[in-house]
DNA sequence: AATGAAAATTTAGAACT
DNA sequence: AGTTCTAAATTTTCATT
């Protein structure tokens, strides 16, 4: 198992993280190689976990989920068992697409996708406020998004 | 062009946002249909923009980019031309994977992926602080991530 | 809109350099 | 590690219902 990625590996990763529907043939053409080694390298990158998964990214606005919200949350209690319970309950909410434990002015930073502000208020009332030990909650309502990608910069790898 | 998605469309979207490497045949089997209508529906969902793109999600930690950081940024000037310039410069940094204009205690919320804390400090010194009109900057260093997905909840669509 | 089948293309792997 | 060649599988198109 190669632990280091060579130039060709990073080129393949750069291509696939932009567009995973590319065929091995088209990647091979772009890199001036034949399909077999490209195919083998991709399988290796998948097997070794450099590629986590292939997904379709949906247009959430078109599906009616127009509002992205970030929440900074502080907890009043910090016992380990409570932290774990909090995270597991937060993770169970389909509105929450990200939950990060952070250091700084909050304990947790969440990212949510909801229909609109009204749906966000409904989430707070019916789900969030039911969680015990909840301290300060700060909402950051997204007005517009200039950049939103999953593409990792591979230029320095 | 169908503006509303029926049950089968949402089932296809739910499958593809979990795993876009699924074949039309396997999706057809799961939904009790043949490949042709599944194929046509996927093409329609792509064409109408419900599916934005297909991407490979990489394991950024394995590639050496271990640190996720969020930044809350306040600007000192708010003229339109400056806001646009700020966003375009922020977007040009490969470390920044998300840039949202928000309402709340910050003007912008950024998400970055960097090698480590040292690389983050280097980013602040060599790139961020060069931007004019920069006001308050708050760093939220990710300690651990409980949930991080792009999957949109389609149950209510 | 779906079925079933045919054509075109890609994937996956064997043999070889 | 790469190339070429080939079989299997999948994608894509289309006539039909």
Short mmCIF file of N, CA, C and O in Angstrom, two decimals, chain B residues 16-117:
data_model
loop_
_atom_site.label_atom_id
_atom_site.label_comp_id
_atom_site.label_asym_id
_atom_site.label_seq_id
_atom_site.Cartn_x
_atom_site.Cartn_y
_atom_site.Cartn_z
N UNK B 16 -28.83 8.59 -4.79
CA UNK B 16 -27.63 9.16 -5.42
C UNK B 16 -26.87 10.11 -4.51
O UNK B 16 -25.66 10.24 -4.63
N UNK B 17 -27.55 10.77 -3.58
CA UNK B 17 -26.80 11.66 -2.70
C UNK B 17 -26.09 10.86 -1.61
O UNK B 17 -25.20 11.38 -0.95
N UNK B 18 -26.49 9.62 -1.43
CA UNK B 18 -25.75 8.74 -0.52
C UNK B 18 -24.58 8.08 -1.23
O UNK B 18 -23.51 7.91 -0.68
N UNK B 19 -24.83 7.67 -2.47
CA UNK B 19 -23.80 6.94 -3.23
C UNK B 19 -24.08 7.07 -4.72
O UNK B 19 -24.94 6.38 -5.25
N UNK B 20 -23.32 7.93 -5.36
CA UNK B 20 -23.56 8.18 -6.78
C UNK B 20 -22.90 7.15 -7.69
O UNK B 20 -23.05 7.22 -8.90
N UNK B 21 -22.20 6.17 -7.10
CA UNK B 21 -21.62 5.12 -7.93
C UNK B 21 -22.61 3.98 -8.17
O UNK B 21 -22.30 3.02 -8.87
N UNK B 22 -23.79 4.09 -7.60
CA UNK B 22 -24.83 3.07 -7.85
C UNK B 22 -25.19 3.04 -9.33
O UNK B 22 -25.36 4.09 -9.95
N UNK B 23 -25.35 1.84 -9.88
CA UNK B 23 -25.74 1.73 -11.29
C UNK B 23 -27.26 1.93 -11.42
O UNK B 23 -28.00 1.73 -10.46
N UNK B 24 -27.66 2.32 -12.62
CA UNK B 24 -29.09 2.48 -12.84
C UNK B 24 -29.81 1.14 -12.62
O UNK B 24 -30.93 1.11 -12.13
N UNK B 25 -29.12 0.08 -12.96
CA UNK B 25 -29.71 -1.24 -12.78
C UNK B 25 -29.99 -1.53 -11.31
O UNK B 25 -31.05 -2.04 -10.94
N UNK B 26 -29.02 -1.21 -10.46
CA UNK B 26 -29.19 -1.50 -9.04
C UNK B 26 -30.28 -0.61 -8.43
O UNK B 26 -31.04 -1.04 -7.57
N UNK B 27 -30.36 0.64 -8.91
CA UNK B 27 -31.42 1.53 -8.44
C UNK B 27 -32.78 1.00 -8.92
O UNK B 27 -33.75 0.96 -8.17
N UNK B 28 -32.80 0.58 -10.19
CA UNK B 28 -34.04 0.04 -10.75
C UNK B 28 -34.52 -1.17 -9.97
O UNK B 28 -35.70 -1.29 -9.64
N UNK B 29 -33.59 -2.05 -9.63
CA UNK B 29 -33.96 -3.22 -8.84
C UNK B 29 -34.55 -2.82 -7.49
O UNK B 29 -35.57 -3.35 -7.07
N UNK B 30 -33.87 -1.87 -6.84
CA UNK B 30 -34.33 -1.45 -5.52
C UNK B 30 -35.73 -0.85 -5.57
O UNK B 30 -36.53 -1.04 -4.66
N UNK B 31 -36.02 -0.14 -6.66
CA UNK B 31 -37.32 0.53 -6.76
C UNK B 31 -38.35 -0.29 -7.53
O UNK B 31 -39.46 0.18 -7.79
N UNK B 32 -37.96 -1.51 -7.93
CA UNK B 32 -38.91 -2.38 -8.62
C UNK B 32 -39.28 -1.91 -10.01
O UNK B 32 -40.43 -2.04 -10.44
N UNK B 33 -38.30 -1.34 -10.72
CA UNK B 33 -38.55 -0.88 -12.08
C UNK B 33 -37.45 -1.38 -13.00
O UNK B 33 -36.54 -2.07 -12.57
N UNK B 34 -37.55 -1.00 -14.27
CA UNK B 34 -36.50 -1.35 -15.22
C UNK B 34 -35.54 -0.17 -15.37
O UNK B 34 -35.82 0.93 -14.90
N UNK B 35 -34.42 -0.42 -16.06
CA UNK B 35 -33.38 0.61 -16.10
C UNK B 35 -33.80 1.85 -16.90
O UNK B 35 -33.41 2.95 -16.54
N UNK B 36 -34.54 1.67 -17.97
CA UNK B 36 -34.85 2.81 -18.85
C UNK B 36 -35.50 3.99 -18.13
O UNK B 36 -35.01 5.12 -18.25
N UNK B 37 -36.58 3.79 -17.42
CA UNK B 37 -37.19 4.95 -16.76
C UNK B 37 -36.29 5.57 -15.69
O UNK B 37 -36.29 6.79 -15.51
N UNK B 38 -35.49 4.74 -15.02
CA UNK B 38 -34.56 5.28 -14.03
C UNK B 38 -33.51 6.14 -14.74
O UNK B 38 -33.22 7.26 -14.31
N UNK B 39 -33.01 5.61 -15.83
CA UNK B 39 -32.03 6.36 -16.61
C UNK B 39 -32.61 7.71 -17.07
O UNK B 39 -31.98 8.76 -16.90
N UNK B 40 -33.80 7.67 -17.62
CA UNK B 40 -34.43 8.91 -18.12
C UNK B 40 -34.68 9.89 -16.98
O UNK B 40 -34.47 11.10 -17.12
N UNK B 41 -35.12 9.40 -15.86
CA UNK B 41 -35.40 10.28 -14.72
C UNK B 41 -34.11 10.92 -14.19
O UNK B 41 -34.10 12.11 -13.87
N UNK B 42 -33.04 10.14 -14.14
CA UNK B 42 -31.77 10.72 -13.67
C UNK B 42 -31.32 11.82 -14.63
O UNK B 42 -30.92 12.90 -14.20
N UNK B 43 -31.40 11.57 -15.94
CA UNK B 43 -31.02 12.59 -16.92
C UNK B 43 -31.87 13.84 -16.74
O UNK B 43 -31.38 14.96 -16.84
N UNK B 44 -33.14 13.64 -16.47
CA UNK B 44 -34.05 14.79 -16.28
C UNK B 44 -33.65 15.56 -15.01
O UNK B 44 -33.60 16.80 -15.02
N UNK B 45 -33.35 14.84 -13.95
CA UNK B 45 -32.96 15.49 -12.69
C UNK B 45 -31.65 16.27 -12.84
O UNK B 45 -31.47 17.32 -12.23
N UNK B 46 -30.76 15.74 -13.68
CA UNK B 46 -29.50 16.45 -13.95
C UNK B 46 -29.80 17.71 -14.79
O UNK B 46 -29.34 18.81 -14.47
N UNK B 47 -30.56 17.51 -15.85
CA UNK B 47 -30.84 18.59 -16.78
C UNK B 47 -31.59 19.75 -16.13
O UNK B 47 -31.32 20.92 -16.39
N UNK B 48 -32.52 19.40 -15.26
CA UNK B 48 -33.32 20.45 -14.61
C UNK B 48 -32.62 21.05 -13.40
O UNK B 48 -33.15 21.95 -12.76
N UNK B 49 -31.45 20.54 -13.09
CA UNK B 49 -30.64 21.17 -12.04
C UNK B 49 -30.92 20.70 -10.63
O UNK B 49 -30.40 21.29 -9.67
N UNK B 50 -31.71 19.66 -10.46
CA UNK B 50 -31.90 19.12 -9.11
C UNK B 50 -30.60 18.49 -8.62
O UNK B 50 -30.24 18.59 -7.46
N UNK B 51 -29.92 17.82 -9.55
CA UNK B 51 -28.58 17.31 -9.26
C UNK B 51 -27.60 18.33 -9.81
O UNK B 51 -27.57 18.60 -11.01
N UNK B 52 -26.81 18.95 -8.91
CA UNK B 52 -25.84 19.96 -9.35
C UNK B 52 -24.63 19.31 -9.99
O UNK B 52 -24.17 19.71 -11.04
N UNK B 53 -24.07 18.32 -9.32
CA UNK B 53 -22.88 17.64 -9.84
C UNK B 53 -22.61 16.35 -9.07
O UNK B 53 -23.22 16.11 -8.03
N UNK B 54 -21.70 15.57 -9.64
CA UNK B 54 -21.26 14.35 -8.98
C UNK B 54 -19.81 14.55 -8.56
O UNK B 54 -18.98 14.97 -9.38
N UNK B 55 -19.51 14.27 -7.32
CA UNK B 55 -18.14 14.50 -6.85
C UNK B 55 -17.65 13.33 -6.00
O UNK B 55 -18.43 12.58 -5.43
N UNK B 56 -16.32 13.20 -5.97
CA UNK B 56 -15.67 12.28 -5.03
C UNK B 56 -15.33 13.09 -3.78
O UNK B 56 -14.75 14.17 -3.88
N UNK B 57 -15.73 12.58 -2.62
CA UNK B 57 -15.37 13.23 -1.36
C UNK B 57 -14.07 12.60 -0.86
O UNK B 57 -13.98 11.38 -0.70
N UNK B 58 -13.10 13.44 -0.62
CA UNK B 58 -11.78 12.94 -0.20
C UNK B 58 -11.62 12.97 1.31
O UNK B 58 -12.26 13.75 2.00
N UNK B 59 -10.77 12.11 1.79
CA UNK B 59 -10.40 12.10 3.20
C UNK B 59 -9.29 13.12 3.40
O UNK B 59 -8.12 12.82 3.20
N UNK B 60 -9.69 14.33 3.80
CA UNK B 60 -8.69 15.41 3.85
C UNK B 60 -7.63 15.15 4.91
O UNK B 60 -6.48 15.57 4.75
N UNK B 61 -8.00 14.45 5.97
CA UNK B 61 -7.01 14.16 7.01
C UNK B 61 -5.90 13.27 6.47
O UNK B 61 -4.72 13.45 6.76
N UNK B 62 -6.30 12.31 5.66
CA UNK B 62 -5.33 11.37 5.10
C UNK B 62 -4.38 12.04 4.13
O UNK B 62 -3.27 11.57 3.88
N UNK B 63 -4.82 13.16 3.57
CA UNK B 63 -4.01 13.88 2.60
C UNK B 63 -3.12 14.90 3.30
O UNK B 63 -2.33 15.60 2.68
N UNK B 64 -3.25 14.97 4.63
CA UNK B 64 -2.37 15.85 5.39
C UNK B 64 -3.01 17.16 5.79
O UNK B 64 -2.36 18.00 6.42
N UNK B 65 -4.27 17.33 5.41
CA UNK B 65 -4.98 18.54 5.81
C UNK B 65 -5.89 18.17 6.97
O UNK B 65 -7.03 17.78 6.79
N UNK B 66 -5.36 18.28 8.17
CA UNK B 66 -6.03 17.73 9.34
C UNK B 66 -6.92 18.71 10.08
O UNK B 66 -7.73 18.32 10.90
N UNK B 67 -6.76 20.01 9.81
CA UNK B 67 -7.44 20.99 10.65
C UNK B 67 -8.56 21.73 9.92
O UNK B 67 -8.31 22.37 8.89
N UNK B 68 -9.75 21.63 10.47
CA UNK B 68 -10.88 22.42 9.97
C UNK B 68 -11.06 23.61 10.91
O UNK B 68 -11.04 23.44 12.13
N UNK B 69 -11.20 24.77 10.35
CA UNK B 69 -11.37 25.99 11.14
C UNK B 69 -12.54 26.80 10.59
O UNK B 69 -12.70 26.90 9.37
N UNK B 70 -13.33 27.35 11.48
CA UNK B 70 -14.36 28.31 11.07
C UNK B 70 -13.92 29.70 11.53
O UNK B 70 -13.29 29.84 12.59
N UNK B 71 -14.23 30.69 10.74
CA UNK B 71 -13.87 32.06 11.11
C UNK B 71 -15.08 32.97 10.99
O UNK B 71 -15.74 33.01 9.95
N UNK B 72 -15.35 33.70 12.06
CA UNK B 72 -16.37 34.75 12.00
C UNK B 72 -15.66 36.07 11.78
O UNK B 72 -14.74 36.41 12.52
N UNK B 73 -16.04 36.76 10.72
CA UNK B 73 -15.33 37.98 10.36
C UNK B 73 -16.30 39.17 10.29
O UNK B 73 -17.40 39.06 9.74
N UNK B 74 -15.85 40.27 10.87
CA UNK B 74 -16.59 41.53 10.76
C UNK B 74 -15.75 42.51 9.96
O UNK B 74 -14.54 42.55 10.14
N UNK B 75 -16.40 43.24 9.08
CA UNK B 75 -15.68 44.25 8.30
C UNK B 75 -15.90 45.64 8.89
O UNK B 75 -16.92 45.90 9.53
N UNK B 76 -14.93 46.52 8.63
CA UNK B 76 -15.08 47.89 9.13
C UNK B 76 -15.78 48.79 8.13
O UNK B 76 -16.40 49.78 8.50
N UNK B 77 -15.67 48.47 6.87
CA UNK B 77 -16.38 49.23 5.84
C UNK B 77 -17.42 48.32 5.20
O UNK B 77 -17.22 47.11 5.11
N UNK B 78 -18.52 48.86 4.77
CA UNK B 78 -19.57 48.02 4.19
C UNK B 78 -20.07 48.54 2.86
O UNK B 78 -21.22 48.32 2.49
N UNK B 79 -19.23 49.24 2.12
CA UNK B 79 -19.70 49.66 0.80
C UNK B 79 -19.80 48.44 -0.09
O UNK B 79 -19.07 47.46 0.09
N UNK B 80 -20.69 48.52 -1.04
CA UNK B 80 -20.94 47.38 -1.91
C UNK B 80 -19.68 46.93 -2.64
O UNK B 80 -19.38 45.75 -2.72
N UNK B 81 -18.94 47.90 -3.18
CA UNK B 81 -17.77 47.53 -3.95
C UNK B 81 -16.74 46.83 -3.06
O UNK B 81 -16.05 45.92 -3.49
N UNK B 82 -16.63 47.28 -1.81
CA UNK B 82 -15.66 46.62 -0.96
C UNK B 82 -16.09 45.22 -0.59
O UNK B 82 -15.28 44.28 -0.57
N UNK B 83 -17.36 45.05 -0.29
CA UNK B 83 -17.86 43.71 0.05
C UNK B 83 -17.57 42.73 -1.08
O UNK B 83 -17.13 41.60 -0.86
N UNK B 84 -17.81 43.19 -2.30
CA UNK B 84 -17.59 42.31 -3.46
C UNK B 84 -16.12 41.95 -3.62
O UNK B 84 -15.77 40.82 -3.94
N UNK B 85 -15.27 42.94 -3.37
CA UNK B 85 -13.85 42.70 -3.49
C UNK B 85 -13.36 41.74 -2.40
O UNK B 85 -12.56 40.84 -2.66
N UNK B 86 -13.89 41.94 -1.21
CA UNK B 86 -13.53 41.06 -0.10
C UNK B 86 -13.89 39.61 -0.43
O UNK B 86 -13.06 38.71 -0.31
N UNK B 87 -15.12 39.41 -0.87
CA UNK B 87 -15.57 38.05 -1.20
C UNK B 87 -14.72 37.44 -2.30
O UNK B 87 -14.31 36.28 -2.22
N UNK B 88 -14.41 38.22 -3.32
CA UNK B 88 -13.66 37.64 -4.44
C UNK B 88 -12.24 37.27 -4.01
O UNK B 88 -11.68 36.28 -4.47
N UNK B 89 -11.67 38.06 -3.11
CA UNK B 89 -10.33 37.71 -2.63
C UNK B 89 -10.37 36.50 -1.71
O UNK B 89 -9.52 35.61 -1.80
N UNK B 90 -11.36 36.47 -0.84
CA UNK B 90 -11.52 35.32 0.07
C UNK B 90 -11.71 34.03 -0.75
O UNK B 90 -11.11 33.00 -0.47
N UNK B 91 -12.55 34.14 -1.79
CA UNK B 91 -12.85 32.96 -2.60
C UNK B 91 -11.62 32.44 -3.34
O UNK B 91 -11.58 31.27 -3.72
N UNK B 92 -10.65 33.29 -3.56
CA UNK B 92 -9.47 32.86 -4.31
C UNK B 92 -8.49 32.06 -3.45
O UNK B 92 -7.59 31.43 -3.97
N UNK B 93 -8.69 32.05 -2.15
CA UNK B 93 -7.80 31.29 -1.27
C UNK B 93 -8.19 29.81 -1.27
O UNK B 93 -9.33 29.49 -0.91
N UNK B 94 -7.29 28.92 -1.63
CA UNK B 94 -7.66 27.50 -1.67
C UNK B 94 -7.97 26.92 -0.28
O UNK B 94 -8.70 25.94 -0.17
N UNK B 95 -7.46 27.56 0.76
CA UNK B 95 -7.76 27.09 2.12
C UNK B 95 -9.24 27.26 2.46
O UNK B 95 -9.79 26.52 3.28
N UNK B 96 -9.88 28.25 1.86
CA UNK B 96 -11.29 28.56 2.16
C UNK B 96 -12.19 27.68 1.31
O UNK B 96 -12.14 27.75 0.08
N UNK B 97 -12.97 26.83 1.95
CA UNK B 97 -13.90 26.01 1.16
C UNK B 97 -15.33 26.53 1.23
O UNK B 97 -16.16 26.16 0.42
N UNK B 98 -15.62 27.39 2.23
CA UNK B 98 -16.94 28.00 2.27
C UNK B 98 -16.82 29.46 2.70
O UNK B 98 -16.00 29.79 3.56
N UNK B 99 -17.64 30.29 2.11
CA UNK B 99 -17.69 31.70 2.49
C UNK B 99 -19.14 32.16 2.42
O UNK B 99 -19.73 32.21 1.34
N UNK B 100 -19.71 32.43 3.58
CA UNK B 100 -21.12 32.82 3.66
C UNK B 100 -21.26 34.24 4.22
O UNK B 100 -20.65 34.56 5.24
N UNK B 101 -22.05 35.03 3.56
CA UNK B 101 -22.45 36.33 4.12
C UNK B 101 -23.58 36.02 5.09
O UNK B 101 -24.56 35.37 4.72
N UNK B 102 -23.45 36.48 6.31
CA UNK B 102 -24.45 36.12 7.33
C UNK B 102 -24.97 37.36 8.06
O UNK B 102 -24.32 38.41 8.07
N UNK B 103 -26.12 37.20 8.66
CA UNK B 103 -26.59 38.22 9.59
C UNK B 103 -26.45 37.62 10.98
O UNK B 103 -26.56 36.42 11.17
N UNK B 104 -26.19 38.47 11.94
CA UNK B 104 -25.93 37.99 13.29
C UNK B 104 -24.72 38.72 13.81
O UNK B 104 -24.48 39.87 13.45
N UNK B 105 -23.89 38.05 14.59
CA UNK B 105 -22.75 38.75 15.18
C UNK B 105 -21.54 38.92 14.26
O UNK B 105 -20.56 39.54 14.65
N UNK B 106 -21.61 38.33 13.06
CA UNK B 106 -20.53 38.53 12.09
C UNK B 106 -21.10 38.97 10.75
O UNK B 106 -22.30 38.84 10.51
N UNK B 107 -20.21 39.44 9.90
CA UNK B 107 -20.61 39.73 8.53
C UNK B 107 -20.41 38.50 7.64
O UNK B 107 -21.19 38.23 6.75
N UNK B 108 -19.31 37.78 7.89
CA UNK B 108 -18.99 36.59 7.09
C UNK B 108 -18.63 35.42 7.98
O UNK B 108 -18.02 35.60 9.05
N UNK B 109 -19.01 34.25 7.53
CA UNK B 109 -18.55 33.03 8.18
C UNK B 109 -17.81 32.20 7.15
O UNK B 109 -18.35 31.91 6.08
N UNK B 110 -16.57 31.86 7.48
CA UNK B 110 -15.75 31.07 6.56
C UNK B 110 -15.50 29.68 7.14
O UNK B 110 -15.44 29.51 8.36
N UNK B 111 -15.31 28.73 6.25
CA UNK B 111 -14.85 27.40 6.66
C UNK B 111 -13.56 27.13 5.91
O UNK B 111 -13.51 27.30 4.68
N UNK B 112 -12.55 26.72 6.63
CA UNK B 112 -11.24 26.45 6.02
C UNK B 112 -10.77 25.04 6.33
O UNK B 112 -11.11 24.48 7.38
N UNK B 113 -9.99 24.50 5.45
CA UNK B 113 -9.29 23.24 5.70
C UNK B 113 -7.81 23.50 5.51
O UNK B 113 -7.38 23.91 4.43
N UNK B 114 -7.04 23.30 6.56
CA UNK B 114 -5.60 23.55 6.51
C UNK B 114 -4.85 22.35 7.11
O UNK B 114 -5.46 21.44 7.68
N UNK B 115 -3.52 22.38 6.96
CA UNK B 115 -2.73 21.27 7.46
C UNK B 115 -2.83 21.14 8.98
O UNK B 115 -3.10 20.08 9.51
N UNK B 116 -2.57 22.22 9.67
CA UNK B 116 -2.57 22.21 11.14
C UNK B 116 -2.71 23.64 11.64
O UNK B 116 -2.89 24.56 10.84
N UNK B 117 -2.61 23.81 12.95
CA UNK B 117 -2.78 25.14 13.54
C UNK B 117 -1.71 26.10 13.02
O UNK B 117 -1.97 27.28 12.77
#
